[in-house]
Amino acid sequence: MTKVKARINGRQILEELKITSQNNPLPQLDHPGIKSWAAPVDGTVYGTLLNDQLEVEEMKEKFKEAPYKQPPKAPVLYIKPINTLTGHESEVPLPYDTETLQIGASLGVVIGKQAAKISESEAFSYIDGYTIINDVSIPLDSVFRPAVKEKARDGFCPVGPWIIPKEAVSDPHDLMIKVFINSELQQQFHTGRLVRKIPELLCDVTEYMTLNEGDLLMVGTGINRPFAREGDRIRIEVDEIGSLENTVRRSQQ
């Protein structure tokens, strides 16, 4: 039995829930009193691009082209603003100007206290726990240009269902992330493929930017991110953490 933190039933406070993972790599919750979920974080959400070894290898020829002419030497970050946050079992809006959405499944690292210029050796002491993130975006032709319009739409960042304490995860670099669309497996990404492991990522980011309690850092999404259409049911499973589920619905705006 593990205690997790979640926002449920329209209440803004984080509440403790008990989950179990007995004989199952995915923690389970049996609580019929839960009617709705909200994102369990309200800090800044930072995304990390190009942190999958296979994706970097596939793009090595593109990195030789202008204007960069070399692979990135530091983490490539972007922000998912607060309007994108939504919870487990919520609907992801499909904007009127697109027919598909790209699904970016990531392990999320929840910051437990203010972190500035930290070392790799102390990185885990700044982590509160882990959660699941669906970095939704309108499909992009390039990762080299700003993507605010494609990534920052309302409801484009489901997070949850809960924050699981770091002590309950045996090794965050040995987790399988799976994406199912309408119950069919569409993508698998193992966190052992991260270019920058979590301590290195936190060290690099906090060298120039302070992270605060409640902020959320995506470790990165895997190569071959799948696509979803109106009516599709998305389920992201992460070993030892749980599953995040959402349905795509056509937006009226």
XYZ file of N, CA and C in Angstrom:
759
model
N 0.847 -1.195 0.000
C 0.000 0.000 0.000
C 0.887 1.251 0.000
N 0.589 2.180 -0.909
C 1.369 3.410 -1.034
C 0.436 4.609 -0.963
N 0.853 5.646 -0.268
C 0.081 6.874 -0.206
C 0.516 7.807 -1.325
N -0.456 8.298 -2.092
C -0.185 9.246 -3.170
C -0.978 10.514 -2.905
N -0.641 11.575 -3.659
C -1.331 12.853 -3.516
C -2.087 13.166 -4.797
N -3.347 13.598 -4.654
C -4.180 13.877 -5.824
C -5.171 14.985 -5.508
N -5.679 15.613 -6.586
C -6.777 16.573 -6.467
C -8.023 15.928 -7.062
N -9.049 15.795 -6.241
C -10.238 15.055 -6.669
C -11.515 15.821 -6.340
N -12.567 15.496 -7.082
C -13.931 15.964 -6.804
C -14.044 17.477 -6.672
N -13.278 18.194 -7.498
C -13.387 19.644 -7.543
C -12.703 20.382 -6.415
N -12.042 19.671 -5.514
C -11.355 20.329 -4.404
C -9.940 20.698 -4.839
N -9.464 21.862 -4.414
C -8.181 22.388 -4.860
C -6.993 21.877 -4.048
N -7.263 21.329 -2.876
C -6.164 20.853 -2.037
C -5.720 19.465 -2.496
N -4.453 19.164 -2.254
C -3.951 17.816 -2.502
C -4.365 16.913 -1.353
N -4.937 15.780 -1.695
C -5.408 14.830 -0.688
C -4.648 13.523 -0.814
N -4.494 12.838 0.301
C -3.813 11.552 0.289
C -4.785 10.429 -0.051
N -4.351 9.561 -0.961
C -5.102 8.367 -1.314
C -4.184 7.169 -1.151
N -4.759 6.023 -0.924
C -3.970 4.802 -0.806
C -4.162 3.952 -2.057
N -3.038 3.547 -2.661
C -3.083 2.710 -3.846
C -2.306 1.428 -3.565
N -2.550 0.423 -4.387
C -1.847 -0.844 -4.233
C -1.294 -1.292 -5.567
N -0.149 -1.959 -5.539
C 0.443 -2.500 -6.759
C 0.772 -3.975 -6.597
N 0.088 -4.630 -5.687
C 0.352 -6.036 -5.409
C 0.134 -6.886 -6.661
N 1.168 -7.637 -7.054
C 1.120 -8.539 -8.212
C 0.781 -7.810 -9.513
N 1.060 -6.521 -9.564
C 0.751 -5.744 -10.763
C 1.749 -4.595 -10.850
N 2.442 -4.429 -12.002
C 3.408 -3.328 -12.103
C 2.762 -1.957 -12.108
N 1.441 -1.890 -12.357
C 0.727 -0.612 -12.352
C -0.082 -0.471 -11.070
N 0.191 0.572 -10.278
C -0.608 0.786 -9.071
C -2.091 0.934 -9.389
N -2.925 0.424 -8.499
C -4.368 0.445 -8.693
C -5.043 1.200 -7.555
N -6.200 1.783 -7.861
C -6.976 2.508 -6.855
C -8.423 2.061 -6.930
N -8.963 1.644 -5.793
C -10.373 1.260 -5.722
C -11.075 2.259 -4.811
N -11.645 3.298 -5.408
C -12.267 4.371 -4.623
C -13.460 4.907 -5.399
N -14.619 4.274 -5.250
C -15.805 4.675 -6.024
C -16.307 6.081 -5.731
N -15.802 6.696 -4.667
C -16.259 8.040 -4.321
C -15.629 9.138 -5.146
N -14.672 8.803 -5.994
C -14.014 9.818 -6.821
C -14.815 10.037 -8.099
N -15.285 11.252 -8.283
C -16.097 11.595 -9.457
C -15.311 12.368 -10.504
N -14.264 13.077 -10.089
C -13.476 13.857 -11.049
C -12.062 14.046 -10.517
N -11.146 14.301 -11.459
C -9.745 14.496 -11.138
C -9.275 15.820 -11.722
N -8.343 16.467 -11.032
C -7.661 17.647 -11.571
C -6.170 17.350 -11.588
N -5.410 18.160 -12.332
C -3.964 17.983 -12.350
C -3.425 18.137 -10.924
N -2.545 17.239 -10.485
C -2.037 17.304 -9.108
C -0.904 18.306 -8.922
N -0.629 19.114 -9.938
C 0.398 20.155 -9.841
C -0.187 21.477 -10.323
N 0.378 22.584 -9.857
C -0.050 23.901 -10.340
C 1.140 24.829 -10.534
N 2.341 24.254 -10.585
C 3.533 25.048 -10.861
C 3.782 25.125 -12.355
N 4.962 25.586 -12.717
C 5.346 25.655 -14.124
C 5.715 24.264 -14.629
N 5.242 23.932 -15.826
C 5.559 22.646 -16.441
C 6.594 22.879 -17.538
N 7.733 22.219 -17.392
C 8.820 22.353 -18.360
C 8.935 21.064 -19.174
N 8.914 21.212 -20.490
C 9.116 20.080 -21.371
C 10.563 19.992 -21.813
N 11.000 18.781 -22.132
C 12.365 18.549 -22.593
C 12.321 17.865 -23.954
N 12.924 18.492 -24.950
C 12.993 17.915 -26.289
C 14.283 17.124 -26.472
N 14.239 16.175 -27.402
C 15.439 15.472 -27.867
C 16.196 14.820 -26.718
N 15.455 14.119 -25.849
C 16.105 13.419 -24.742
C 15.968 11.906 -24.861
N 15.615 11.440 -26.054
C 15.561 10.013 -26.349
C 16.733 9.670 -27.264
N 17.557 8.731 -26.853
C 18.749 8.380 -27.628
C 18.405 7.971 -29.059
N 17.312 7.235 -29.235
C 16.946 6.790 -30.581
C 16.533 7.968 -31.459
N 15.828 8.930 -30.889
C 15.412 10.097 -31.671
C 16.618 10.940 -32.063
N 17.546 11.122 -31.142
C 18.747 11.896 -31.450
C 19.554 11.208 -32.549
N 19.643 9.889 -32.478
C 20.375 9.148 -33.502
C 19.704 9.294 -34.864
N 18.372 9.235 -34.887
C 17.638 9.361 -36.151
C 17.811 10.743 -36.769
N 17.992 11.761 -35.928
C 18.058 13.135 -36.420
C 19.476 13.655 -36.609
N 20.483 12.798 -36.478
C 21.860 13.288 -36.494
C 22.226 13.990 -37.794
N 21.635 13.577 -38.915
C 21.934 14.260 -40.175
C 21.291 15.644 -40.213
N 20.082 15.775 -39.643
C 19.414 17.075 -39.603
C 20.180 18.066 -38.731
N 20.830 17.566 -37.698
C 21.586 18.449 -36.812
C 22.763 19.109 -37.535
N 23.191 18.526 -38.634
C 24.324 19.079 -39.381
C 23.908 20.251 -40.275
N 22.583 20.448 -40.411
C 22.083 21.492 -41.293
C 22.030 22.834 -40.567
N 21.947 23.912 -41.350
C 21.789 25.260 -40.783
C 20.412 25.358 -40.114
N 20.261 26.163 -39.055
C 21.280 27.097 -38.550
C 22.188 26.514 -37.457
N 21.928 25.266 -37.021
C 22.630 24.769 -35.835
C 23.932 24.042 -36.158
N 23.881 23.162 -37.152
C 25.075 22.468 -37.651
C 25.755 21.566 -36.621
N 25.054 21.257 -35.529
C 25.580 20.332 -34.537
C 24.444 19.932 -33.588
N 24.555 18.799 -32.935
C 23.531 18.409 -31.957
C 23.497 19.396 -30.792
N 22.368 19.504 -30.106
C 22.298 20.420 -28.955
C 23.256 19.985 -27.852
N 23.901 20.964 -27.241
C 24.851 20.680 -26.170
C 24.226 20.845 -24.787
N 23.024 21.381 -24.729
C 22.324 21.585 -23.462
C 20.877 21.136 -23.635
N 20.145 20.930 -22.542
C 18.745 20.533 -22.673
C 17.944 21.556 -23.475
N 17.087 21.047 -24.352
C 16.199 21.903 -25.151
C 14.848 21.923 -24.449
N 14.509 23.062 -23.843
C 13.323 23.158 -22.999
C 12.237 24.013 -23.633
N 11.017 23.800 -23.183
C 9.878 24.641 -23.528
C 8.921 24.605 -22.344
N 7.924 25.464 -22.359
C 6.991 25.575 -21.237
C 5.569 25.242 -21.691
N 4.875 24.482 -20.865
C 3.440 24.274 -21.030
C 2.758 25.184 -19.998
N 2.119 26.285 -20.447
C 1.522 27.229 -19.487
C 0.333 26.624 -18.748
N -0.102 27.329 -17.721
C -1.098 26.781 -16.800
C -2.436 26.483 -17.488
N -2.747 27.194 -18.569
C -4.018 26.931 -19.261
C -4.056 25.556 -19.909
N -2.883 24.932 -20.097
C -2.843 23.612 -20.724
C -3.152 22.492 -19.736
N -3.032 22.771 -18.439
C -3.167 21.717 -17.444
C -4.605 21.196 -17.354
N -4.718 19.883 -17.305
C -5.994 19.225 -17.080
C -5.708 17.886 -16.421
N -6.738 17.202 -15.968
C -6.510 16.017 -15.153
C -6.852 14.699 -15.830
N -6.673 13.656 -15.075
C -7.044 12.300 -15.465
C -8.542 12.244 -15.783
N -8.883 11.538 -16.825
C -10.277 11.337 -17.257
C -10.931 12.597 -17.831
N -10.170 13.648 -18.047
C -10.741 14.843 -18.672
C -10.718 14.685 -20.186
N -11.438 15.570 -20.869
C -11.443 15.558 -22.330
C -10.357 16.489 -22.859
N -9.623 16.026 -23.858
C -8.622 16.849 -24.528
C -9.289 17.476 -25.745
N -9.321 18.808 -25.842
C -10.018 19.453 -26.961
C -9.246 19.312 -28.272
N -9.958 18.936 -29.318
C -9.400 18.893 -30.669
C -9.787 20.189 -31.358
N -8.841 21.106 -31.591
C -9.177 22.407 -32.173
C -9.787 22.267 -33.574
N -10.543 23.280 -33.943
C -11.246 23.272 -35.232
C -10.294 23.255 -36.413
N -9.021 23.702 -36.194
C -8.101 23.854 -37.317
C -7.163 22.661 -37.512
N -7.478 21.516 -36.899
C -6.675 20.310 -37.110
C -7.555 19.075 -36.976
N -7.123 17.992 -37.594
C -7.852 16.726 -37.510
C -7.161 15.723 -36.592
N -5.886 15.981 -36.257
C -5.129 15.044 -35.433
C -4.347 15.774 -34.361
N -4.057 15.054 -33.300
C -3.191 15.533 -32.228
C -2.062 14.537 -32.039
N -0.868 15.038 -31.698
C 0.247 14.157 -31.410
C 0.361 13.985 -29.904
N 0.569 12.743 -29.502
C 0.579 12.385 -28.086
C 2.018 12.199 -27.616
N 2.406 12.981 -26.593
C 3.758 12.912 -26.055
C 3.749 12.417 -24.616
N 3.951 11.123 -24.430
C 3.921 10.529 -23.093
C 5.260 10.702 -22.404
N 5.230 11.185 -21.171
C 6.479 11.416 -20.440
C 6.300 11.132 -18.959
N 7.381 10.673 -18.348
C 7.486 10.662 -16.901
C 7.662 12.101 -16.440
N 6.941 12.491 -15.393
C 7.055 13.836 -14.852
C 7.741 13.831 -13.497
N 8.729 14.714 -13.338
C 9.451 14.848 -12.079
C 8.899 16.055 -11.331
N 8.330 15.827 -10.158
C 7.727 16.896 -9.363
C 8.771 17.437 -8.385
N 9.017 18.731 -8.459
C 10.030 19.366 -7.605
C 9.473 19.570 -6.200
N 10.273 19.191 -5.198
C 9.806 19.256 -3.815
C 10.248 20.478 -3.042
N 11.308 21.137 -3.516
C 11.777 22.355 -2.858
C 12.582 23.150 -3.859
N 12.782 24.432 -3.566
C 13.475 25.314 -4.503
C 14.851 24.761 -4.850
N 15.131 24.727 -6.151
C 16.377 24.142 -6.636
C 17.094 25.127 -7.542
N 18.304 25.509 -7.174
C 19.124 26.422 -7.971
C 20.572 25.965 -7.909
N 21.165 25.778 -9.086
C 22.572 25.373 -9.195
C 22.885 24.149 -8.340
N 22.079 23.117 -8.492
C 22.283 21.906 -7.701
C 23.239 20.962 -8.436
N 23.838 20.066 -7.686
C 24.742 19.077 -8.259
C 23.971 17.803 -8.574
N 24.547 16.974 -9.441
C 23.907 15.702 -9.761
C 23.773 14.831 -8.518
N 24.749 14.864 -7.640
C 24.740 13.991 -6.465
C 23.609 14.307 -5.491
N 23.121 15.554 -5.499
C 22.056 15.931 -4.572
C 20.704 16.064 -5.255
N 20.634 15.750 -6.539
C 19.417 16.020 -7.319
C 18.178 15.341 -6.742
N 18.301 14.089 -6.338
C 17.113 13.365 -5.877
C 16.540 13.948 -4.589
N 17.346 14.658 -3.817
C 16.834 15.265 -2.587
C 15.889 16.426 -2.879
N 15.877 16.908 -4.116
C 14.988 18.002 -4.513
C 13.703 17.499 -5.168
N 13.562 16.202 -5.297
C 12.393 15.623 -5.954
C 11.359 15.207 -4.920
N 10.120 15.623 -5.125
C 9.010 15.212 -4.265
C 8.494 13.841 -4.698
N 8.286 13.689 -6.003
C 7.752 12.430 -6.501
C 7.636 12.459 -8.013
N 6.807 11.544 -8.533
C 6.667 11.392 -9.976
C 5.195 11.328 -10.367
N 4.918 11.720 -11.596
C 3.575 11.632 -12.131
C 3.670 11.330 -13.623
N 2.535 11.297 -14.302
C 2.483 11.004 -15.735
C 2.005 12.245 -16.464
N 2.616 12.518 -17.619
C 2.268 13.696 -18.414
C 1.948 13.268 -19.841
N 0.900 13.868 -20.397
C 0.599 13.730 -21.822
C 0.821 15.097 -22.461
N 1.958 15.245 -23.124
C 2.299 16.505 -23.784
C 1.637 16.521 -25.161
N 0.405 16.985 -25.190
C -0.380 17.011 -26.428
C 0.060 18.185 -27.292
N 0.118 17.975 -28.590
C 0.429 19.079 -29.494
C -0.208 18.844 -30.853
N -0.420 19.921 -31.570
C -0.772 19.818 -32.981
C 0.492 19.393 -33.717
N 0.408 18.440 -34.639
C 1.617 17.926 -35.296
C 2.493 19.043 -35.873
N 3.816 18.870 -35.671
C 4.802 19.871 -36.077
C 5.667 19.334 -37.205
N 6.128 20.240 -38.056
C 7.066 19.852 -39.111
C 8.510 19.936 -38.650
N 8.762 20.701 -37.596
C 10.135 20.918 -37.158
C 10.179 21.112 -35.660
N 11.269 20.619 -35.046
C 11.472 20.867 -33.615
C 12.377 22.064 -33.388
N 12.806 22.717 -34.451
C 13.772 23.797 -34.336
C 13.136 25.178 -34.220
N 11.835 25.269 -34.274
C 11.207 26.586 -34.189
C 10.228 26.617 -33.021
N 9.922 27.808 -32.482
C 8.966 27.895 -31.377
C 7.627 27.290 -31.758
N 7.013 26.603 -30.802
C 5.776 25.871 -31.094
C 4.657 26.247 -30.132
N 4.593 27.518 -29.771
C 3.597 27.948 -28.790
C 2.181 27.654 -29.282
N 1.875 27.994 -30.511
C 0.530 27.792 -31.036
C 0.166 26.318 -31.062
N 1.134 25.461 -31.317
C 0.868 24.029 -31.426
C 0.836 23.314 -30.078
N 1.551 23.830 -29.073
C 1.685 23.125 -27.803
C 0.934 23.756 -26.632
N 0.499 25.008 -26.779
C -0.024 25.735 -25.616
C -1.531 25.952 -25.661
N -2.269 25.119 -26.393
C -3.726 25.252 -26.409
C -4.312 24.805 -25.063
N -5.505 25.312 -24.769
C -6.188 24.913 -23.536
C -6.331 23.384 -23.486
N -6.027 22.815 -22.330
C -6.216 21.388 -22.130
C -5.198 20.496 -22.798
N -4.071 21.051 -23.228
C -3.071 20.275 -23.969
C -1.999 19.654 -23.072
N -2.272 19.559 -21.763
C -1.292 18.917 -20.881
C -1.987 18.160 -19.750
N -2.599 17.013 -20.065
C -3.120 16.176 -18.981
C -1.987 15.684 -18.079
N -2.214 15.742 -16.775
C -1.233 15.308 -15.788
C -1.953 14.496 -14.721
N -1.316 13.423 -14.259
C -1.909 12.681 -13.163
C -1.700 11.174 -13.294
N -2.579 10.408 -12.683
C -3.687 10.900 -11.856
C -3.259 11.443 -10.501
N -2.024 11.093 -10.109
C -1.544 11.470 -8.779
C -0.050 11.712 -8.815
N 0.468 12.159 -7.673
C 1.918 12.227 -7.458
C 2.277 11.064 -6.550
N 3.153 10.209 -7.030
C 3.605 9.078 -6.215
C 4.956 9.445 -5.611
N 5.172 9.171 -4.335
C 6.441 9.594 -3.717
C 7.633 8.910 -4.368
N 8.747 9.619 -4.395
C 9.942 9.087 -5.069
C 10.400 7.771 -4.460
N 10.159 7.591 -3.157
C 10.591 6.373 -2.482
C 9.844 5.132 -2.969
N 8.669 5.339 -3.586
C 7.862 4.212 -4.053
C 8.269 3.729 -5.439
N 9.189 4.454 -6.096
C 9.653 4.083 -7.438
C 11.072 3.541 -7.306
N 11.250 2.281 -7.668
C 12.530 1.615 -7.431
C 13.672 2.256 -8.216
N 13.432 2.589 -9.489
C 14.460 3.219 -10.317
C 13.767 3.969 -11.453
N 13.762 5.308 -11.427
C 13.063 6.061 -12.475
C 13.703 5.911 -13.853
N 14.891 5.319 -13.902
C 15.554 5.086 -15.187
C 15.362 3.655 -15.676
N 14.407 2.955 -15.073
C 14.095 1.589 -15.492
C 12.578 1.397 -15.526
N 11.909 2.338 -16.212
C 10.452 2.301 -16.310
C 10.037 2.223 -17.774
N 9.032 1.406 -18.054
C 8.473 1.340 -19.395
C 7.250 2.256 -19.469
N 7.234 3.110 -20.473
C 6.093 3.988 -20.734
C 5.391 3.452 -21.977
N 4.093 3.214 -21.865
C 3.323 2.682 -22.988
C 2.156 3.613 -23.301
N 1.896 3.799 -24.590
C 0.760 4.600 -25.031
C -0.214 3.695 -25.784
N -1.449 3.677 -25.305
C -2.519 2.936 -25.965
C -3.533 3.928 -26.518
N -3.989 3.724 -27.730
C -5.075 4.496 -28.302
C -6.177 3.526 -28.684
N -7.333 3.720 -28.074
C -8.458 2.791 -28.234
C -8.021 1.365 -27.917
N -7.262 1.222 -26.826
C -6.794 -0.053 -26.275
C -5.730 -0.751 -27.115
N -5.251 -0.107 -28.174
C -4.195 -0.694 -28.997
C -2.862 -0.012 -28.690
N -1.846 -0.830 -28.442
C -0.530 -0.303 -28.114
C 0.057 0.418 -29.320
N 0.421 1.701 -29.135
C 0.944 2.519 -30.232
C 2.394 2.943 -30.043
N 2.869 2.958 -28.811
C 4.241 3.408 -28.574
C 4.748 2.834 -27.260
N 6.045 2.517 -27.226
C 6.739 2.131 -26.001
C 8.037 2.925 -25.905
N 8.328 3.390 -24.717
C 9.546 4.173 -24.493
C 10.091 3.815 -23.125
N 11.315 3.325 -23.066
C 11.936 2.957 -21.796
C 12.811 4.111 -21.319
N 12.683 4.459 -20.050
C 13.436 5.608 -19.527
C 14.939 5.340 -19.461
N 15.342 4.118 -19.678
C 16.765 3.836 -19.785
C 17.386 4.442 -21.033
N 16.542 4.900 -21.980
C 17.042 5.500 -23.213
C 17.249 7.009 -23.104
N 17.054 7.579 -21.948
C 17.217 9.022 -21.811
C 18.647 9.439 -22.113
N 18.793 10.493 -22.908
C 20.120 11.045 -23.181
C 20.701 11.614 -21.896
N 19.922 12.423 -21.216
C 20.310 12.970 -19.920
C 19.434 12.333 -18.855
N 20.051 11.619 -17.936
C 19.305 11.056 -16.828
C 18.818 12.196 -15.927
N 17.927 11.862 -15.029
C 17.275 12.888 -14.213
C 18.267 13.753 -13.428
N 19.266 13.200 -12.742
C 20.203 14.076 -12.025
C 20.939 15.038 -12.950
N 21.376 14.559 -14.107
C 22.077 15.434 -15.045
C 21.142 16.508 -15.589
N 19.909 16.116 -15.874
C 18.934 17.073 -16.393
C 18.665 18.175 -15.381
N 18.452 17.807 -14.125
C 18.200 18.811 -13.085
C 19.419 19.694 -12.857
N 20.581 19.110 -12.897
C 21.809 19.888 -12.730
C 21.960 20.908 -13.853
N 21.754 20.464 -15.092
C 21.901 21.363 -16.239
C 20.866 22.488 -16.218
N 19.613 22.145 -15.911
C 18.544 23.146 -15.943
C 18.711 24.173 -14.833
N 19.026 23.704 -13.620
C 19.113 24.645 -12.494
C 20.406 25.446 -12.500
N 21.290 25.154 -13.421
C 22.504 25.962 -13.558
C 22.154 27.396 -13.945
N 21.062 27.571 -14.699
C 20.680 28.911 -15.154
C 19.243 29.291 -14.811
N 18.484 28.375 -14.213
C 17.074 28.658 -13.948
C 16.655 27.974 -12.654
N 16.050 28.731 -11.756
C 15.581 28.175 -10.494
C 14.265 27.436 -10.699
N 14.198 26.222 -10.177
C 12.948 25.476 -10.134
C 12.369 25.603 -8.735
N 11.045 25.763 -8.656
C 10.396 25.965 -7.372
C 9.532 24.772 -6.989
N 9.203 24.698 -5.718
C 8.347 23.628 -5.220
C 7.045 23.583 -6.032
N 6.693 22.407 -6.488
C 5.471 22.247 -7.277
C 5.678 22.339 -8.771
N 6.871 22.766 -9.223
C 7.163 22.753 -10.655
C 7.273 21.309 -11.139
N 7.114 21.141 -12.433
C 7.087 19.805 -13.024
C 7.997 19.781 -14.239
N 8.885 18.800 -14.280
C 9.835 18.672 -15.380
C 9.594 17.358 -16.107
N 9.287 17.443 -17.397
C 9.180 16.230 -18.211
C 10.578 15.725 -18.528
N 10.776 14.431 -18.415
C 12.092 13.892 -18.762
C 12.245 13.753 -20.272
N 11.138 13.799 -21.003
C 11.191 13.704 -22.454
C 10.269 12.622 -22.983
N 9.862 12.790 -24.223
C 8.991 11.825 -24.882
C 9.803 10.994 -25.869
N 9.356 9.784 -26.139
C 10.091 8.888 -27.013
C 9.864 9.172 -28.488
N 10.635 8.497 -29.302
C 10.524 8.614 -30.753
C 9.206 7.992 -31.225
N 8.757 8.411 -32.399
C 7.537 7.870 -33.023
C 6.301 8.106 -32.156
N 6.109 9.355 -31.760
C 4.937 9.705 -30.958
C 3.664 9.499 -31.790
N 2.676 8.824 -31.230
C 1.473 8.475 -32.007
C 0.515 9.649 -32.156
N -0.478 9.443 -33.004
C -1.485 10.461 -33.292
C -2.862 9.992 -32.839
N -3.687 10.957 -32.434
C -5.059 10.663 -32.009
C -6.021 11.570 -32.751
N -7.234 11.070 -32.924
C -8.274 11.805 -33.627
C -9.502 11.944 -32.726
N -10.511 12.650 -33.214
C -11.730 12.870 -32.442
C -12.329 11.545 -31.986
N -12.658 11.485 -30.708
C -13.274 10.298 -30.138
C -12.303 9.257 -29.627
N -11.012 9.411 -29.920
C -10.035 8.417 -29.482
C -9.840 8.465 -27.970
N -9.646 7.293 -27.415
C -9.368 7.135 -25.986
C -7.874 6.869 -25.814
N -7.206 7.716 -25.033
C -5.756 7.623 -24.844
C -5.486 7.117 -23.436
N -4.616 6.129 -23.341
C -4.177 5.649 -22.027
C -2.652 5.559 -22.021
N -2.039 6.243 -21.077
C -0.589 6.198 -20.906
C -0.304 5.443 -19.613
N 0.466 4.376 -19.740
C 0.847 3.577 -18.586
C 2.333 3.759 -18.300
N 2.663 3.940 -17.029
C 4.061 4.019 -16.610
C 4.245 3.051 -15.448
N 5.176 2.129 -15.597
C 5.448 1.154 -14.541
C 5.619 1.845 -13.191
N 5.027 1.226 -12.174
C 5.165 1.643 -10.772
C 4.490 2.974 -10.451
N 3.893 3.628 -11.456
C 3.259 4.930 -11.209
C 1.758 4.874 -11.443
N 1.318 4.291 -12.558
C -0.114 4.184 -12.813
C -0.449 4.426 -14.263
N -1.681 4.862 -14.503
C -2.116 5.145 -15.868
C -2.919 6.434 -15.900
N -2.718 7.185 -16.979
C -3.396 8.460 -17.217
C -4.281 8.276 -18.446
N -5.582 8.562 -18.311
C -6.511 8.322 -19.412
C -7.300 9.588 -19.749
N -7.447 9.825 -21.041
C -8.183 10.994 -21.538
C -8.815 10.653 -22.882
N -9.861 11.408 -23.230
C -10.564 11.218 -24.499
C -10.497 12.503 -25.307
N -10.284 12.377 -26.615
C -10.203 13.532 -27.503
C -11.612 13.904 -27.952
N -11.980 15.180 -27.787
C -13.291 15.679 -28.205
C -13.120 16.945 -29.026
N -13.890 17.105 -30.074
C -13.818 18.299 -30.918
C -14.183 19.543 -30.119
N -13.306 20.546 -30.181
C -13.544 21.808 -29.495
C -14.558 22.636 -30.284
N -15.310 23.458 -29.554
C -16.272 24.347 -30.190
C -15.637 25.676 -30.564
N -14.364 25.851 -30.233
C -13.675 27.124 -30.505
C -12.635 26.954 -31.592
